[in-house]
mmCIF file of C-alpha atoms in Angstrom:
data_model
loop_
_atom_site.group_PDB
_atom_site.id
_atom_site.type_symbol
_atom_site.label_atom_id
_atom_site.label_comp_id
_atom_site.label_asym_id
_atom_site.label_seq_id
_atom_site.Cartn_x
_atom_site.Cartn_y
_atom_site.Cartn_z
ATOM 1 C CA UNK A 1 56.072 -95.141 -239.863
ATOM 2 C CA UNK A 2 58.659 -97.894 -240.666
ATOM 3 C CA UNK A 3 59.042 -98.565 -244.567
ATOM 4 C CA UNK A 4 58.650 -101.970 -246.096
ATOM 5 C CA UNK A 5 62.182 -101.842 -247.001
ATOM 6 C CA UNK A 6 63.441 -101.061 -243.511
ATOM 7 C CA UNK A 7 61.387 -103.984 -242.130
ATOM 8 C CA UNK A 8 62.706 -106.500 -244.796
ATOM 9 C CA UNK A 9 66.203 -105.512 -244.285
ATOM 10 C CA UNK A 10 66.027 -105.934 -240.301
ATOM 11 C CA UNK A 11 63.920 -109.200 -240.274
ATOM 12 C CA UNK A 12 66.830 -111.436 -241.126
ATOM 13 C CA UNK A 13 68.921 -109.764 -238.273
ATOM 14 C CA UNK A 14 66.291 -110.395 -235.859
ATOM 15 C CA UNK A 15 65.912 -113.887 -236.681
ATOM 16 C CA UNK A 16 69.915 -114.241 -236.467
ATOM 17 C CA UNK A 17 70.004 -112.343 -233.350
ATOM 18 C CA UNK A 18 69.502 -115.423 -231.138
ATOM 19 C CA UNK A 19 72.144 -117.353 -232.853
ATOM 20 C CA UNK A 20 74.566 -114.292 -232.591
ATOM 21 C CA UNK A 21 74.297 -113.706 -229.046
ATOM 22 C CA UNK A 22 74.969 -117.624 -228.506
ATOM 23 C CA UNK A 23 78.011 -117.441 -230.905
ATOM 24 C CA UNK A 24 79.241 -114.019 -229.076
ATOM 25 C CA UNK A 25 79.273 -115.797 -225.803
ATOM 26 C CA UNK A 26 80.780 -119.117 -227.183
ATOM 27 C CA UNK A 27 83.461 -117.370 -229.589
ATOM 28 C CA UNK A 28 83.930 -113.851 -229.174
ATOM 29 C CA UNK A 29 84.365 -113.537 -225.561
ATOM 30 C CA UNK A 30 86.854 -116.403 -225.259
ATOM 31 C CA UNK A 31 88.838 -115.090 -228.173
ATOM 32 C CA UNK A 32 88.999 -111.668 -226.631
ATOM 33 C CA UNK A 33 90.480 -113.334 -223.505
ATOM 34 C CA UNK A 34 92.824 -115.276 -225.232
ATOM 35 C CA UNK A 35 94.148 -112.375 -226.980
ATOM 36 C CA UNK A 36 94.261 -110.220 -223.524
ATOM 37 C CA UNK A 37 96.305 -113.005 -221.774
ATOM 38 C CA UNK A 38 98.803 -112.965 -224.765
ATOM 39 C CA UNK A 39 99.690 -109.621 -223.927
ATOM 40 C CA UNK A 40 100.287 -110.118 -220.198
ATOM 41 C CA UNK A 41 103.020 -111.850 -218.156
ATOM 42 C CA UNK A 42 100.763 -114.882 -216.985
ATOM 43 C CA UNK A 43 102.282 -118.058 -215.610
ATOM 44 C CA UNK A 44 101.653 -120.283 -212.784
ATOM 45 C CA UNK A 45 102.770 -117.363 -210.459
ATOM 46 C CA UNK A 46 100.063 -115.190 -211.580
ATOM 47 C CA UNK A 47 97.401 -117.925 -211.942
ATOM 48 C CA UNK A 48 98.191 -118.571 -207.830
ATOM 49 C CA UNK A 49 97.763 -115.008 -207.009
ATOM 50 C CA UNK A 50 101.581 -114.874 -206.031
ATOM 51 C CA UNK A 51 102.733 -112.222 -208.224
ATOM 52 C CA UNK A 52 100.562 -109.602 -210.273
ATOM 53 C CA UNK A 53 100.148 -109.523 -213.931
ATOM 54 C CA UNK A 54 102.368 -107.118 -216.153
ATOM 55 C CA UNK A 55 101.548 -105.787 -219.445
ATOM 56 C CA UNK A 56 104.084 -107.269 -221.757
ATOM 57 C CA UNK A 57 102.848 -105.647 -225.257
ATOM 58 C CA UNK A 58 104.186 -107.843 -228.070
ATOM 59 C CA UNK A 59 106.961 -109.495 -226.104
ATOM 60 C CA UNK A 60 105.111 -112.927 -226.017
ATOM 61 C CA UNK A 61 104.912 -112.731 -229.729
ATOM 62 C CA UNK A 62 108.563 -111.752 -230.171
ATOM 63 C CA UNK A 63 109.638 -114.731 -227.908
ATOM 64 C CA UNK A 64 107.533 -116.814 -230.004
ATOM 65 C CA UNK A 65 108.784 -115.587 -233.378
ATOM 66 C CA UNK A 66 112.408 -115.749 -232.388
ATOM 67 C CA UNK A 67 112.129 -119.327 -231.249
ATOM 68 C CA UNK A 68 113.216 -122.011 -234.312
ATOM 69 C CA UNK A 69 111.397 -124.674 -232.822
ATOM 70 C CA UNK A 70 107.944 -122.415 -233.345
ATOM 71 C CA UNK A 71 108.817 -122.384 -237.041
ATOM 72 C CA UNK A 72 109.644 -126.056 -237.155
ATOM 73 C CA UNK A 73 106.386 -126.865 -235.773
ATOM 74 C CA UNK A 74 104.439 -124.477 -237.764
ATOM 75 C CA UNK A 75 105.873 -126.073 -240.978
ATOM 76 C CA UNK A 76 105.197 -129.615 -239.721
ATOM 77 C CA UNK A 77 101.640 -128.384 -238.898
ATOM 78 C CA UNK A 78 100.981 -127.008 -242.383
ATOM 79 C CA UNK A 79 102.266 -129.956 -244.290
ATOM 80 C CA UNK A 80 100.399 -132.565 -242.138
ATOM 81 C CA UNK A 81 97.147 -130.641 -242.264
ATOM 82 C CA UNK A 82 97.691 -130.316 -246.277
ATOM 83 C CA UNK A 83 97.922 -133.939 -246.375
ATOM 84 C CA UNK A 84 95.031 -134.479 -244.149
ATOM 85 C CA UNK A 85 92.806 -132.177 -246.177
ATOM 86 C CA UNK A 86 93.785 -133.580 -249.651
ATOM 87 C CA UNK A 87 93.342 -137.068 -248.552
ATOM 88 C CA UNK A 88 90.088 -136.435 -246.689
ATOM 89 C CA UNK A 89 88.534 -134.798 -249.665
ATOM 90 C CA UNK A 90 89.908 -137.483 -251.984
ATOM 91 C CA UNK A 91 88.440 -140.389 -250.072
ATOM 92 C CA UNK A 92 85.125 -138.535 -249.192
ATOM 93 C CA UNK A 93 84.237 -137.295 -252.803
ATOM 94 C CA UNK A 94 85.455 -140.787 -254.187
ATOM 95 C CA UNK A 95 82.927 -142.719 -251.701
ATOM 96 C CA UNK A 96 80.266 -140.040 -252.447
ATOM 97 C CA UNK A 97 80.386 -141.128 -256.154
ATOM 98 C CA UNK A 98 80.359 -144.749 -255.156
ATOM 99 C CA UNK A 99 77.257 -144.159 -253.234
ATOM 100 C CA UNK A 100 75.382 -142.979 -256.315
ATOM 101 C CA UNK A 101 76.598 -146.151 -258.111
ATOM 102 C CA UNK A 102 75.522 -149.069 -255.643
ATOM 103 C CA UNK A 103 72.225 -150.567 -254.663
ATOM 104 C CA UNK A 104 70.291 -149.787 -251.711
ATOM 105 C CA UNK A 105 71.623 -152.336 -249.240
ATOM 106 C CA UNK A 106 75.449 -151.603 -249.951
ATOM 107 C CA UNK A 107 74.664 -148.063 -249.763
ATOM 108 C CA UNK A 108 73.010 -148.232 -246.375
ATOM 109 C CA UNK A 109 75.768 -150.377 -245.159
ATOM 110 C CA UNK A 110 78.487 -147.932 -246.210
ATOM 111 C CA UNK A 111 76.409 -144.765 -244.963
ATOM 112 C CA UNK A 112 76.245 -146.563 -241.502
ATOM 113 C CA UNK A 113 79.986 -147.585 -241.246
ATOM 114 C CA UNK A 114 80.946 -144.100 -242.215
ATOM 115 C CA UNK A 115 78.548 -142.349 -239.635
ATOM 116 C CA UNK A 116 79.849 -144.694 -236.971
ATOM 117 C CA UNK A 117 83.371 -143.733 -237.822
ATOM 118 C CA UNK A 118 82.118 -140.136 -237.460
ATOM 119 C CA UNK A 119 80.492 -140.670 -234.454
ATOM 120 C CA UNK A 120 83.271 -142.230 -232.414
ATOM 121 C CA UNK A 121 84.918 -140.039 -230.057
ATOM 122 C CA UNK A 122 88.672 -139.096 -231.178
ATOM 123 C CA UNK A 123 90.138 -140.534 -227.846
ATOM 124 C CA UNK A 124 88.242 -143.954 -228.803
ATOM 125 C CA UNK A 125 89.157 -143.965 -232.246
ATOM 126 C CA UNK A 126 92.857 -143.146 -231.806
ATOM 127 C CA UNK A 127 93.128 -145.914 -229.153
ATOM 128 C CA UNK A 128 91.585 -148.354 -231.561
ATOM 129 C CA UNK A 129 94.116 -147.537 -234.314
ATOM 130 C CA UNK A 130 96.861 -147.561 -231.873
ATOM 131 C CA UNK A 131 96.027 -151.182 -231.377
ATOM 132 C CA UNK A 132 95.428 -152.013 -234.899
ATOM 133 C CA UNK A 133 99.233 -150.964 -235.276
ATOM 134 C CA UNK A 134 100.595 -152.025 -232.141
ATOM 135 C CA UNK A 135 103.916 -153.949 -232.791
ATOM 136 C CA UNK A 136 103.034 -156.700 -230.503
ATOM 137 C CA UNK A 137 99.382 -157.479 -230.639
ATOM 138 C CA UNK A 138 98.156 -155.350 -233.592
ATOM 139 C CA UNK A 139 96.819 -157.384 -236.668
ATOM 140 C CA UNK A 140 98.495 -154.778 -239.494
ATOM 141 C CA UNK A 141 101.852 -155.862 -238.687
ATOM 142 C CA UNK A 142 101.023 -159.621 -238.750
ATOM 143 C CA UNK A 143 99.093 -159.305 -242.035
ATOM 144 C CA UNK A 144 102.008 -157.292 -243.429
ATOM 145 C CA UNK A 145 104.568 -159.494 -242.272
ATOM 146 C CA UNK A 146 106.631 -156.429 -240.527
ATOM 147 C CA UNK A 147 107.250 -158.119 -236.993
ATOM 148 C CA UNK A 148 107.531 -155.966 -234.304
ATOM 149 C CA UNK A 149 107.888 -152.789 -236.234
ATOM 150 C CA UNK A 150 106.901 -149.618 -234.396
ATOM 151 C CA UNK A 151 104.772 -147.262 -236.291
ATOM 152 C CA UNK A 152 105.053 -144.572 -233.846
ATOM 153 C CA UNK A 153 108.949 -144.566 -233.374
ATOM 154 C CA UNK A 154 109.658 -142.878 -236.831
ATOM 155 C CA UNK A 155 108.638 -139.388 -237.502
ATOM 156 C CA UNK A 156 107.058 -139.883 -240.825
ATOM 157 C CA UNK A 157 105.341 -143.244 -240.120
ATOM 158 C CA UNK A 158 103.670 -141.704 -236.835
ATOM 159 C CA UNK A 159 102.342 -138.839 -238.957
ATOM 160 C CA UNK A 160 101.012 -141.161 -241.630
ATOM 161 C CA UNK A 161 99.530 -143.359 -238.804
ATOM 162 C CA UNK A 162 97.646 -140.065 -237.324
ATOM 163 C CA UNK A 163 96.865 -139.221 -240.918
ATOM 164 C CA UNK A 164 94.992 -142.472 -241.454
ATOM 165 C CA UNK A 165 93.053 -141.913 -238.292
ATOM 166 C CA UNK A 166 92.208 -138.117 -238.964
ATOM 167 C CA UNK A 167 91.032 -139.273 -242.431
ATOM 168 C CA UNK A 168 88.791 -142.107 -241.070
ATOM 169 C CA UNK A 169 86.984 -139.854 -238.633
ATOM 170 C CA UNK A 170 86.571 -136.861 -241.093
ATOM 171 C CA UNK A 171 85.730 -138.438 -244.605
ATOM 172 C CA UNK A 172 82.028 -139.083 -243.551
ATOM 173 C CA UNK A 173 81.238 -135.428 -243.262
ATOM 174 C CA UNK A 174 82.636 -135.021 -246.933
ATOM 175 C CA UNK A 175 81.109 -138.127 -248.312
ATOM 176 C CA UNK A 176 77.426 -137.415 -247.088
ATOM 177 C CA UNK A 177 77.744 -133.631 -247.917
ATOM 178 C CA UNK A 178 78.952 -134.157 -251.505
ATOM 179 C CA UNK A 179 76.687 -137.077 -251.976
ATOM 180 C CA UNK A 180 73.687 -134.938 -251.125
ATOM 181 C CA UNK A 181 74.871 -132.484 -253.434
ATOM 182 C CA UNK A 182 75.440 -135.095 -256.265
ATOM 183 C CA UNK A 183 71.806 -136.192 -255.832
ATOM 184 C CA UNK A 184 70.626 -132.608 -256.337
ATOM 185 C CA UNK A 185 72.187 -132.526 -259.790
ATOM 186 C CA UNK A 186 69.673 -133.123 -262.412
ATOM 187 C CA UNK A 187 70.143 -136.530 -263.874
ATOM 188 C CA UNK A 188 69.580 -135.360 -267.482
ATOM 189 C CA UNK A 189 72.804 -133.513 -267.188
ATOM 190 C CA UNK A 190 74.850 -136.522 -266.195
ATOM 191 C CA UNK A 191 73.190 -138.449 -268.935
ATOM 192 C CA UNK A 192 73.868 -136.207 -271.655
ATOM 193 C CA UNK A 193 77.580 -135.970 -270.525
ATOM 194 C CA UNK A 194 77.569 -139.755 -270.636
ATOM 195 C CA UNK A 195 76.147 -139.980 -274.059
ATOM 196 C CA UNK A 196 78.652 -137.641 -275.357
ATOM 197 C CA UNK A 197 81.378 -140.078 -274.237
ATOM 198 C CA UNK A 198 82.713 -138.604 -271.285
ATOM 199 C CA UNK A 199 84.548 -140.866 -268.966
ATOM 200 C CA UNK A 200 83.440 -140.807 -265.040
ATOM 201 C CA UNK A 201 86.578 -138.697 -264.192
ATOM 202 C CA UNK A 202 85.676 -136.260 -267.069
ATOM 203 C CA UNK A 203 82.019 -135.943 -265.657
ATOM 204 C CA UNK A 204 83.471 -135.407 -262.247
ATOM 205 C CA UNK A 205 85.981 -132.631 -263.220
ATOM 206 C CA UNK A 206 83.967 -130.783 -266.199
ATOM 207 C CA UNK A 207 80.293 -131.524 -264.798
ATOM 208 C CA UNK A 208 79.934 -132.453 -261.182
ATOM 209 C CA UNK A 209 82.938 -130.382 -259.843
ATOM 210 C CA UNK A 210 81.668 -127.032 -261.016
ATOM 211 C CA UNK A 211 78.088 -127.411 -259.942
ATOM 212 C CA UNK A 212 79.150 -128.591 -256.501
ATOM 213 C CA UNK A 213 81.775 -125.577 -255.943
ATOM 214 C CA UNK A 214 79.928 -124.153 -253.325
ATOM 215 C CA UNK A 215 79.632 -127.554 -251.450
ATOM 216 C CA UNK A 216 83.249 -128.087 -252.069
ATOM 217 C CA UNK A 217 84.092 -124.800 -250.716
ATOM 218 C CA UNK A 218 82.235 -125.538 -247.340
ATOM 219 C CA UNK A 219 83.799 -128.878 -246.803
ATOM 220 C CA UNK A 220 87.173 -127.654 -247.666
ATOM 221 C CA UNK A 221 87.328 -124.992 -245.172
ATOM 222 C CA UNK A 222 85.859 -126.955 -242.918
ATOM 223 C CA UNK A 223 88.674 -129.654 -243.152
ATOM 224 C CA UNK A 224 91.053 -127.060 -243.194
ATOM 225 C CA UNK A 225 90.002 -125.703 -239.874
ATOM 226 C CA UNK A 226 89.477 -129.284 -238.534
ATOM 227 C CA UNK A 227 93.084 -130.677 -239.640
ATOM 228 C CA UNK A 228 94.955 -127.593 -238.830
ATOM 229 C CA UNK A 229 93.915 -127.543 -235.241
ATOM 230 C CA UNK A 230 94.374 -131.417 -234.516
ATOM 231 C CA UNK A 231 94.982 -132.197 -230.928
ATOM 232 C CA UNK A 232 93.662 -135.302 -229.556
ATOM 233 C CA UNK A 233 95.058 -137.691 -232.306
ATOM 234 C CA UNK A 234 98.437 -136.319 -231.986
ATOM 235 C CA UNK A 235 98.541 -136.312 -228.316
ATOM 236 C CA UNK A 236 97.068 -139.748 -227.841
ATOM 237 C CA UNK A 237 98.805 -141.761 -230.607
ATOM 238 C CA UNK A 238 102.535 -140.043 -230.288
ATOM 239 C CA UNK A 239 102.118 -139.902 -226.549
ATOM 240 C CA UNK A 240 102.187 -135.874 -226.340
ATOM 241 C CA UNK A 241 104.213 -135.186 -229.574
ATOM 242 C CA UNK A 242 106.416 -138.053 -230.369
ATOM 243 C CA UNK A 243 110.063 -138.756 -229.234
ATOM 244 C CA UNK A 244 111.766 -135.532 -228.672
ATOM 245 C CA UNK A 245 108.838 -133.597 -229.916
ATOM 246 C CA UNK A 246 109.246 -135.158 -233.399
ATOM 247 C CA UNK A 247 105.550 -135.101 -233.944
ATOM 248 C CA UNK A 248 104.665 -131.702 -232.464
ATOM 249 C CA UNK A 249 101.709 -129.684 -234.178
ATOM 250 C CA UNK A 250 100.527 -126.134 -233.087
ATOM 251 C CA UNK A 251 97.935 -127.341 -230.974
ATOM 252 C CA UNK A 252 99.821 -129.715 -228.866
ATOM 253 C CA UNK A 253 102.751 -127.193 -228.838
ATOM 254 C CA UNK A 254 100.550 -124.510 -227.521
ATOM 255 C CA UNK A 255 99.292 -127.065 -224.930
ATOM 256 C CA UNK A 256 102.938 -128.020 -223.811
ATOM 257 C CA UNK A 257 103.788 -124.351 -223.505
ATOM 258 C CA UNK A 258 100.546 -123.228 -221.735
ATOM 259 C CA UNK A 259 100.183 -126.291 -219.367
ATOM 260 C CA UNK A 260 103.306 -128.625 -219.143
ATOM 261 C CA UNK A 261 105.645 -125.264 -218.776
ATOM 262 C CA UNK A 262 103.044 -122.936 -217.127
ATOM 263 C CA UNK A 263 103.509 -120.326 -219.683
ATOM 264 C CA UNK A 264 99.953 -119.521 -220.250
ATOM 265 C CA UNK A 265 100.592 -116.106 -222.134
ATOM 266 C CA UNK A 266 102.974 -117.740 -224.737
ATOM 267 C CA UNK A 267 100.378 -120.472 -225.026
ATOM 268 C CA UNK A 268 97.698 -117.957 -225.718
ATOM 269 C CA UNK A 269 99.895 -116.162 -228.184
ATOM 270 C CA UNK A 270 100.057 -119.526 -229.977
ATOM 271 C CA UNK A 271 96.510 -119.665 -230.153
ATOM 272 C CA UNK A 272 96.091 -116.085 -231.446
ATOM 273 C CA UNK A 273 98.574 -117.104 -234.299
ATOM 274 C CA UNK A 274 96.763 -120.096 -235.344
ATOM 275 C CA UNK A 275 93.330 -118.254 -235.204
ATOM 276 C CA UNK A 276 95.003 -115.408 -237.802
ATOM 277 C CA UNK A 277 96.341 -118.101 -240.083
ATOM 278 C CA UNK A 278 92.979 -119.947 -240.436
ATOM 279 C CA UNK A 279 91.313 -116.733 -241.033
ATOM 280 C CA UNK A 280 93.754 -115.624 -243.837
ATOM 281 C CA UNK A 281 93.492 -119.218 -245.307
ATOM 282 C CA UNK A 282 89.574 -118.867 -245.517
ATOM 283 C CA UNK A 283 89.575 -115.333 -246.792
ATOM 284 C CA UNK A 284 92.069 -116.226 -249.481
ATOM 285 C CA UNK A 285 90.166 -119.439 -250.385
ATOM 286 C CA UNK A 286 87.051 -117.474 -250.762
ATOM 287 C CA UNK A 287 88.459 -114.864 -252.796
ATOM 288 C CA UNK A 288 90.043 -117.127 -255.290
ATOM 289 C CA UNK A 289 86.491 -119.199 -255.650
ATOM 290 C CA UNK A 290 84.852 -115.690 -256.191
ATOM 291 C CA UNK A 291 87.459 -114.851 -258.961
ATOM 292 C CA UNK A 292 86.839 -118.087 -260.587
ATOM 293 C CA UNK A 293 83.136 -117.611 -260.500
ATOM 294 C CA UNK A 294 83.371 -114.214 -261.972
ATOM 295 C CA UNK A 295 85.469 -115.459 -264.715
ATOM 296 C CA UNK A 296 83.358 -118.056 -265.646
#
């Protein structure tokens, strides 16, 4: 007979089995195929069946790592993703705190506006932001008195413009999640901190942030994953990576290698490198949080 302990241990896995099967089909198999292609010579000739695929081993990775442009794009991607994550968390957390301090009607209006930004497709949002900052017809240049200044011409200004759009469509997730976490904090704790003379910043730093650490962990990791693999906003707003590729990030760089240059194996290698980087960042971040929790 099966013991009660065995049934208790297996029960969660039985409930998770359907989801694991779906995730296996949607994630594991495509990753396996991506990794497999990265070890073969896979160009347009192989896709059309003109030449047989040949095993290349780590040749594609050697080619990738020996290319100075790859390291330049990787650095730009890391810096851009970091700026997006920090900005998204700052805006989302600030508005979450604001939601707890305004009345019902302004709160509802802010929530609806934020959810509208979140629900807007990336292509549509990018096109709208391009219009807002258009040098000829955009209202931003007219308000700021910049004349026909082109925001997408310069490397820094183009990245800044894309950052604004990324934050605009990403902060609602942080705002709603953190707001739900704040509402779950007992009101007595916040009132006691206020009675002790703590400022709003001190209440957030010393009371709310530690209690919301699990939630902040989730939104941070999610933001890192989203912002590190940004594609649509960069591709649409900089017309495929900017002038002479000055605004390339890894996802757009992989697209150019795989589809524009028909180097599918090289594009797959870039995808595997991105996957490993994201896994490493996530594991390191979780390890640091666990260590901080043990110290507390």
